[in-house]
mmCIF file of C-alpha atoms in Angstrom:
data_model
loop_
_atom_site.group_PDB
_atom_site.id
_atom_site.type_symbol
_atom_site.label_atom_id
_atom_site.label_comp_id
_atom_site.label_asym_id
_atom_site.label_seq_id
_atom_site.Cartn_x
_atom_site.Cartn_y
_atom_site.Cartn_z
ATOM 1 C CA MET M 266 78.157 108.028 82.409
ATOM 2 C CA ARG M 267 80.567 108.174 79.496
ATOM 3 C CA TYR M 268 77.654 107.989 76.997
ATOM 4 C CA ALA M 269 75.838 110.772 78.837
ATOM 5 C CA ARG M 270 78.854 113.074 78.557
ATOM 6 C CA ALA M 271 79.200 112.284 74.851
ATOM 7 C CA LEU M 272 75.519 113.041 74.268
ATOM 8 C CA LEU M 273 75.816 116.326 76.187
ATOM 9 C CA LEU M 274 78.823 117.379 74.113
ATOM 10 C CA LEU M 275 76.945 116.518 70.906
ATOM 11 C CA VAL M 276 73.951 118.627 71.945
ATOM 12 C CA LEU M 277 76.189 121.537 72.873
ATOM 13 C CA GLY M 278 77.990 121.258 69.567
ATOM 14 C CA LEU M 279 74.762 121.267 67.575
ATOM 15 C CA SER M 280 73.199 124.152 69.500
ATOM 16 C CA PRO M 281 74.873 126.946 67.455
ATOM 17 C CA ALA M 282 73.832 125.267 64.191
ATOM 18 C CA LEU M 283 70.237 124.903 65.382
ATOM 19 C CA ALA M 284 70.162 128.499 66.520
ATOM 20 C CA ALA M 285 71.511 129.667 63.160
ATOM 21 C CA ALA M 286 68.913 127.581 61.326
ATOM 22 C CA GLN M 287 66.117 129.060 63.416
ATOM 23 C CA ALA M 288 67.432 132.513 62.717
ATOM 24 C CA THR M 289 67.404 132.016 58.929
ATOM 25 C CA ILE M 290 64.057 130.134 58.587
ATOM 26 C CA PRO M 291 61.019 132.215 59.605
ATOM 27 C CA LEU M 292 58.328 130.435 61.556
ATOM 28 C CA LEU M 293 55.486 132.330 59.927
ATOM 29 C CA THR M 294 55.402 134.660 56.943
ATOM 30 C CA VAL M 295 52.125 136.249 55.904
ATOM 31 C CA GLU M 296 51.948 138.715 53.041
ATOM 32 C CA PRO M 297 48.788 140.840 52.694
ATOM 33 C CA LEU M 298 47.217 140.918 49.229
ATOM 34 C CA ALA M 299 45.538 143.792 47.450
ATOM 35 C CA ASP M 300 42.093 142.179 47.648
ATOM 36 C CA GLY M 301 42.288 141.887 51.436
ATOM 37 C CA GLY M 302 43.403 138.260 51.534
ATOM 38 C CA SER M 303 46.671 136.809 52.771
ATOM 39 C CA ASN M 304 49.422 134.809 51.099
ATOM 40 C CA TYR M 305 51.088 132.294 53.400
ATOM 41 C CA SER M 306 54.711 131.240 53.175
ATOM 42 C CA VAL M 307 55.646 127.904 51.617
ATOM 43 C CA SER M 308 56.621 126.435 54.986
ATOM 44 C CA VAL M 309 53.203 127.213 56.452
ATOM 45 C CA GLN M 310 51.479 125.798 53.374
ATOM 46 C CA LEU M 311 53.466 122.571 53.787
ATOM 47 C CA LEU M 312 52.448 122.462 57.443
ATOM 48 C CA MET M 313 48.801 122.877 56.487
ATOM 49 C CA LEU M 314 49.188 120.153 53.848
ATOM 50 C CA MET M 315 50.646 117.747 56.422
ATOM 51 C CA THR M 316 47.750 118.558 58.750
ATOM 52 C CA LEU M 317 45.273 117.726 55.981
ATOM 53 C CA LEU M 318 47.084 114.439 55.338
ATOM 54 C CA SER M 319 46.714 113.521 59.007
ATOM 55 C CA LEU M 320 42.966 114.075 58.631
ATOM 56 C CA LEU M 321 42.697 111.755 55.616
ATOM 57 C CA PRO M 322 41.097 108.859 57.599
ATOM 58 C CA ALA M 323 38.402 111.184 58.918
ATOM 59 C CA ILE M 324 37.849 112.657 55.447
ATOM 60 C CA LEU M 325 37.631 109.140 54.003
ATOM 61 C CA LEU M 326 34.907 108.228 56.493
ATOM 62 C CA ALA M 327 32.995 111.494 56.468
ATOM 63 C CA MET M 328 33.013 112.700 52.847
ATOM 64 C CA THR M 329 33.118 109.612 50.596
ATOM 65 C CA SER M 330 31.182 106.435 49.856
ATOM 66 C CA PHE M 331 33.424 104.363 52.144
ATOM 67 C CA THR M 332 31.001 104.246 55.089
ATOM 68 C CA ARG M 333 28.099 102.786 53.110
ATOM 69 C CA VAL M 334 30.282 100.233 51.330
ATOM 70 C CA VAL M 335 32.098 98.923 54.391
ATOM 71 C CA VAL M 336 28.891 98.630 56.466
ATOM 72 C CA VAL M 337 27.115 96.675 53.714
ATOM 73 C CA LEU M 338 30.087 94.327 53.285
ATOM 74 C CA ALA M 339 30.234 93.735 57.037
ATOM 75 C CA ILE M 340 26.505 92.915 57.138
ATOM 76 C CA LEU M 341 26.969 90.583 54.159
ATOM 77 C CA ARG M 342 29.677 88.657 55.995
ATOM 78 C CA GLN M 343 27.410 88.391 59.028
ATOM 79 C CA ALA M 344 24.536 87.126 56.867
ATOM 80 C CA LEU M 345 26.731 84.472 55.288
ATOM 81 C CA GLY M 346 27.776 83.286 58.742
ATOM 82 C CA THR M 347 31.423 82.899 57.761
ATOM 83 C CA ALA M 348 32.759 84.521 60.967
ATOM 84 C CA GLN M 349 36.066 86.182 60.010
ATOM 85 C CA THR M 350 36.069 85.157 56.342
ATOM 86 C CA PRO M 351 36.735 87.390 54.469
ATOM 87 C CA SER M 352 38.984 89.018 57.048
ATOM 88 C CA ASN M 353 38.662 92.619 58.164
ATOM 89 C CA GLN M 354 41.670 93.580 56.033
ATOM 90 C CA ILE M 355 40.033 92.172 52.905
ATOM 91 C CA ILE M 356 36.705 93.853 53.689
ATOM 92 C CA ILE M 357 38.368 97.230 54.249
ATOM 93 C CA GLY M 358 40.571 96.831 51.168
ATOM 94 C CA LEU M 359 37.595 95.974 48.967
ATOM 95 C CA ALA M 360 35.609 98.877 50.409
ATOM 96 C CA LEU M 361 38.544 101.231 49.844
ATOM 97 C CA PHE M 362 39.075 100.372 46.186
ATOM 98 C CA LEU M 363 35.349 100.252 45.471
ATOM 99 C CA SER M 364 35.041 103.698 47.050
ATOM 100 C CA LEU M 365 37.929 104.886 44.875
ATOM 101 C CA PHE M 366 36.025 103.653 41.805
ATOM 102 C CA ILE M 367 32.812 105.384 42.926
ATOM 103 C CA MET M 368 34.556 108.630 43.861
ATOM 104 C CA ALA M 369 36.745 108.774 40.718
ATOM 105 C CA PRO M 370 34.667 111.501 38.970
ATOM 106 C CA VAL M 371 34.648 113.603 42.142
ATOM 107 C CA LEU M 372 38.400 113.213 42.649
ATOM 108 C CA GLU M 373 39.147 114.044 39.013
ATOM 109 C CA ARG M 374 37.038 117.173 39.175
ATOM 110 C CA ALA M 375 38.667 118.266 42.442
ATOM 111 C CA TYR M 376 42.103 117.796 40.901
ATOM 112 C CA GLU M 377 41.332 119.594 37.654
ATOM 113 C CA ASP M 378 39.463 122.522 39.226
ATOM 114 C CA GLY M 379 41.454 123.069 42.407
ATOM 115 C CA LEU M 380 44.664 121.161 42.954
ATOM 116 C CA ARG M 381 46.144 121.381 39.478
ATOM 117 C CA PRO M 382 45.710 125.175 39.089
ATOM 118 C CA TYR M 383 47.199 125.637 42.550
ATOM 119 C CA LEU M 384 50.240 123.507 41.698
ATOM 120 C CA ASP M 385 50.622 125.537 38.500
ATOM 121 C CA GLU M 386 50.486 128.701 40.672
ATOM 122 C CA LYS M 387 47.426 130.014 38.833
ATOM 123 C CA ILE M 388 45.220 130.424 41.930
ATOM 124 C CA GLU M 389 45.846 131.023 45.629
ATOM 125 C CA PHE M 390 45.596 128.396 48.368
ATOM 126 C CA ASP M 391 42.265 129.639 49.745
ATOM 127 C CA ALA M 392 40.654 129.594 46.300
ATOM 128 C CA ALA M 393 42.083 126.144 45.587
ATOM 129 C CA LEU M 394 40.654 124.824 48.848
ATOM 130 C CA LEU M 395 37.176 126.048 47.889
ATOM 131 C CA LYS M 396 37.519 124.519 44.422
ATOM 132 C CA VAL M 397 38.521 121.156 45.912
ATOM 133 C CA GLU M 398 35.676 121.264 48.431
ATOM 134 C CA ALA M 399 32.973 121.971 45.820
ATOM 135 C CA PRO M 400 32.826 118.478 44.181
ATOM 136 C CA PHE M 401 32.727 116.740 47.565
ATOM 137 C CA ARG M 402 29.994 119.091 48.759
ATOM 138 C CA GLU M 403 27.946 118.366 45.638
ATOM 139 C CA PHE M 404 28.438 114.613 46.106
ATOM 140 C CA MET M 405 27.294 114.737 49.732
ATOM 141 C CA LEU M 406 24.286 116.919 48.924
ATOM 142 C CA ASN M 407 23.181 114.364 46.319
ATOM 143 C CA GLN M 408 23.219 111.573 48.921
ATOM 144 C CA VAL M 409 22.012 113.336 52.063
ATOM 145 C CA ARG M 410 18.443 112.961 53.282
ATOM 146 C CA GLU M 411 16.449 116.131 53.759
ATOM 147 C CA ALA M 412 15.138 114.971 57.149
ATOM 148 C CA ASP M 413 18.657 114.493 58.511
ATOM 149 C CA LEU M 414 19.773 117.829 57.098
ATOM 150 C CA THR M 415 16.809 119.593 58.678
ATOM 151 C CA MET M 416 17.401 117.933 62.049
ATOM 152 C CA PHE M 417 21.064 118.947 62.287
ATOM 153 C CA ALA M 418 20.268 122.439 61.009
ATOM 154 C CA GLU M 419 17.735 122.882 63.810
ATOM 155 C CA LEU M 420 20.192 121.490 66.364
ATOM 156 C CA GLY M 421 22.786 123.965 65.109
ATOM 157 C CA GLY M 422 20.413 126.882 65.512
ATOM 158 C CA TYR M 423 19.787 127.528 61.814
ATOM 159 C CA ASP M 424 16.306 128.533 60.666
ATOM 160 C CA GLY M 425 16.926 127.506 57.080
ATOM 161 C CA PHE M 426 19.187 127.990 54.102
ATOM 162 C CA GLN M 427 18.449 130.013 50.997
ATOM 163 C CA ASP M 428 20.887 128.029 48.871
ATOM 164 C CA GLU M 429 22.791 124.760 49.118
ATOM 165 C CA GLU M 430 26.050 126.700 49.176
ATOM 166 C CA ASP M 431 24.967 128.301 52.451
ATOM 167 C CA ILE M 432 24.928 124.937 54.267
ATOM 168 C CA PRO M 433 28.040 124.767 56.500
ATOM 169 C CA LEU M 434 30.135 121.623 56.653
ATOM 170 C CA LYS M 435 29.422 121.200 60.369
ATOM 171 C CA VAL M 436 25.782 120.577 59.396
ATOM 172 C CA LEU M 437 26.375 118.738 56.127
ATOM 173 C CA LEU M 438 28.925 116.202 57.397
ATOM 174 C CA PRO M 439 26.865 114.624 60.231
ATOM 175 C CA SER M 440 23.760 114.706 58.037
ATOM 176 C CA PHE M 441 25.627 112.865 55.289
ATOM 177 C CA LEU M 442 26.989 110.247 57.708
ATOM 178 C CA THR M 443 23.611 109.455 59.266
ATOM 179 C CA SER M 444 22.052 109.251 55.806
ATOM 180 C CA GLU M 445 24.775 106.850 54.676
ATOM 181 C CA LEU M 446 24.289 104.654 57.731
ATOM 182 C CA LYS M 447 20.531 104.496 57.191
ATOM 183 C CA THR M 448 20.954 103.601 53.517
ATOM 184 C CA ALA M 449 23.602 100.996 54.357
ATOM 185 C CA PHE M 450 21.330 99.289 56.889
ATOM 186 C CA GLN M 451 18.440 99.277 54.417
ATOM 187 C CA ILE M 452 20.620 97.569 51.802
ATOM 188 C CA GLY M 453 21.972 95.198 54.439
ATOM 189 C CA PHE M 454 18.435 94.239 55.462
ATOM 190 C CA LEU M 455 17.547 93.305 51.888
ATOM 191 C CA ILE M 456 20.758 91.255 51.615
ATOM 192 C CA PHE M 457 20.075 89.489 54.910
ATOM 193 C CA ILE M 458 16.574 88.236 53.983
ATOM 194 C CA PRO M 459 17.432 85.339 51.583
ATOM 195 C CA PHE M 460 20.159 84.004 53.897
ATOM 196 C CA LEU M 461 17.780 84.233 56.847
ATOM 197 C CA VAL M 462 15.206 82.176 54.911
ATOM 198 C CA ILE M 463 17.811 79.455 54.312
ATOM 199 C CA ASP M 464 18.637 79.383 58.044
ATOM 200 C CA LEU M 465 14.937 79.088 58.953
ATOM 201 C CA VAL M 466 14.331 76.270 56.463
ATOM 202 C CA VAL M 467 17.354 74.297 57.631
ATOM 203 C CA ALA M 468 16.440 74.805 61.310
ATOM 204 C CA SER M 469 12.850 73.642 60.653
ATOM 205 C CA VAL M 470 14.037 70.516 58.819
ATOM 206 C CA LEU M 471 16.480 69.618 61.574
ATOM 207 C CA MET M 472 13.823 70.185 64.235
ATOM 208 C CA SER M 473 11.332 67.970 62.394
ATOM 209 C CA MET M 474 13.971 65.216 62.136
ATOM 210 C CA GLY M 475 14.674 65.436 65.857
ATOM 211 C CA MET M 476 18.287 66.528 65.301
ATOM 212 C CA MET M 477 18.152 69.311 67.890
ATOM 213 C CA MET M 478 21.778 68.918 68.963
ATOM 214 C CA LEU M 479 23.090 69.652 65.466
ATOM 215 C CA SER M 480 23.797 73.325 64.781
ATOM 216 C CA PRO M 481 21.649 74.692 61.914
ATOM 217 C CA MET M 482 24.474 77.096 60.988
ATOM 218 C CA LEU M 483 26.741 74.143 60.223
ATOM 219 C CA ILE M 484 24.247 72.759 57.692
ATOM 220 C CA SER M 485 23.038 76.046 56.189
ATOM 221 C CA LEU M 486 26.506 77.478 55.560
ATOM 222 C CA PRO M 487 27.270 75.348 52.465
ATOM 223 C CA PHE M 488 23.857 76.166 50.979
ATOM 224 C CA LYS M 489 24.354 79.899 51.530
ATOM 225 C CA LEU M 490 27.815 79.792 50.007
ATOM 226 C CA MET M 491 26.500 77.814 47.020
ATOM 227 C CA LEU M 492 23.659 80.311 46.506
ATOM 228 C CA PHE M 493 26.045 83.265 46.768
ATOM 229 C CA VAL M 494 28.489 81.753 44.270
ATOM 230 C CA LEU M 495 25.761 80.747 41.789
ATOM 231 C CA ILE M 496 24.383 84.291 41.583
ATOM 232 C CA ASP M 497 27.926 85.752 41.327
ATOM 233 C CA GLY M 498 27.323 87.542 44.585
ATOM 234 C CA TRP M 499 30.463 89.656 44.879
ATOM 235 C CA SER M 500 30.039 91.227 41.455
ATOM 236 C CA LEU M 501 26.330 91.733 42.103
ATOM 237 C CA ILE M 502 26.945 93.420 45.463
ATOM 238 C CA ALA M 503 29.724 95.647 44.082
ATOM 239 C CA GLY M 504 27.656 96.710 41.072
ATOM 240 C CA THR M 505 24.567 97.360 43.161
ATOM 241 C CA LEU M 506 26.501 99.458 45.667
ATOM 242 C CA ALA M 507 28.047 101.545 42.901
ATOM 243 C CA ALA M 508 24.625 102.060 41.318
ATOM 244 C CA THR M 509 23.042 103.259 44.601
ATOM 245 C CA PHE M 510 25.012 106.493 44.594
ATOM 246 C CA VAL M 511 23.126 109.348 42.963
ATOM 247 C CA THR M 512 25.294 111.470 40.673
#
């Protein structure tokens, strides 16, 4: 009871200060510009920036090479038969930094064309947002499949687009994701084949020797690991994934 009274007194004591702060800090300030646009206050811009930061995981999945890389690495681990080795944290970390390497030209262009001029107060926020979006849009258009783009355009009620710039993000993003998944599974299939052959050979040998109670996975695992190490598999997979992205 004593702590409740102390808390109530503290709230009552802070109430005038909070009211004064709310009176001096506007919630929303919008200034009309001569060209018909609007200039938002710094507080609103910071709020919009924090909102964009909260959407970073979705942006990472939907607009970068992360999806293709992480799916291929997960299929590779399944093909090796190593269960949880490498762990999910290592797979995601490798996919993240490999995606950062692949997306470096796009990120540099977005910074130089959009973010840097905005921080130097040379362009407005709306123009900066369009400048930042342009490199990512170009990257996605280079990877997307025309069939997927056509399908989502028809589902969205669009007859067609005269130019690539007319394609809205609500059509481009799902088309890009489905294209990335299809490409990732195609690469994963090609990776799976040699390891599957090793499993079949080992299973056939064990069956011919009458050792049906012995798990083929237990015998084939060392051979698959040896093959993967001899061909320098991690470097080969990373280099191949980076080379699959059309620039």
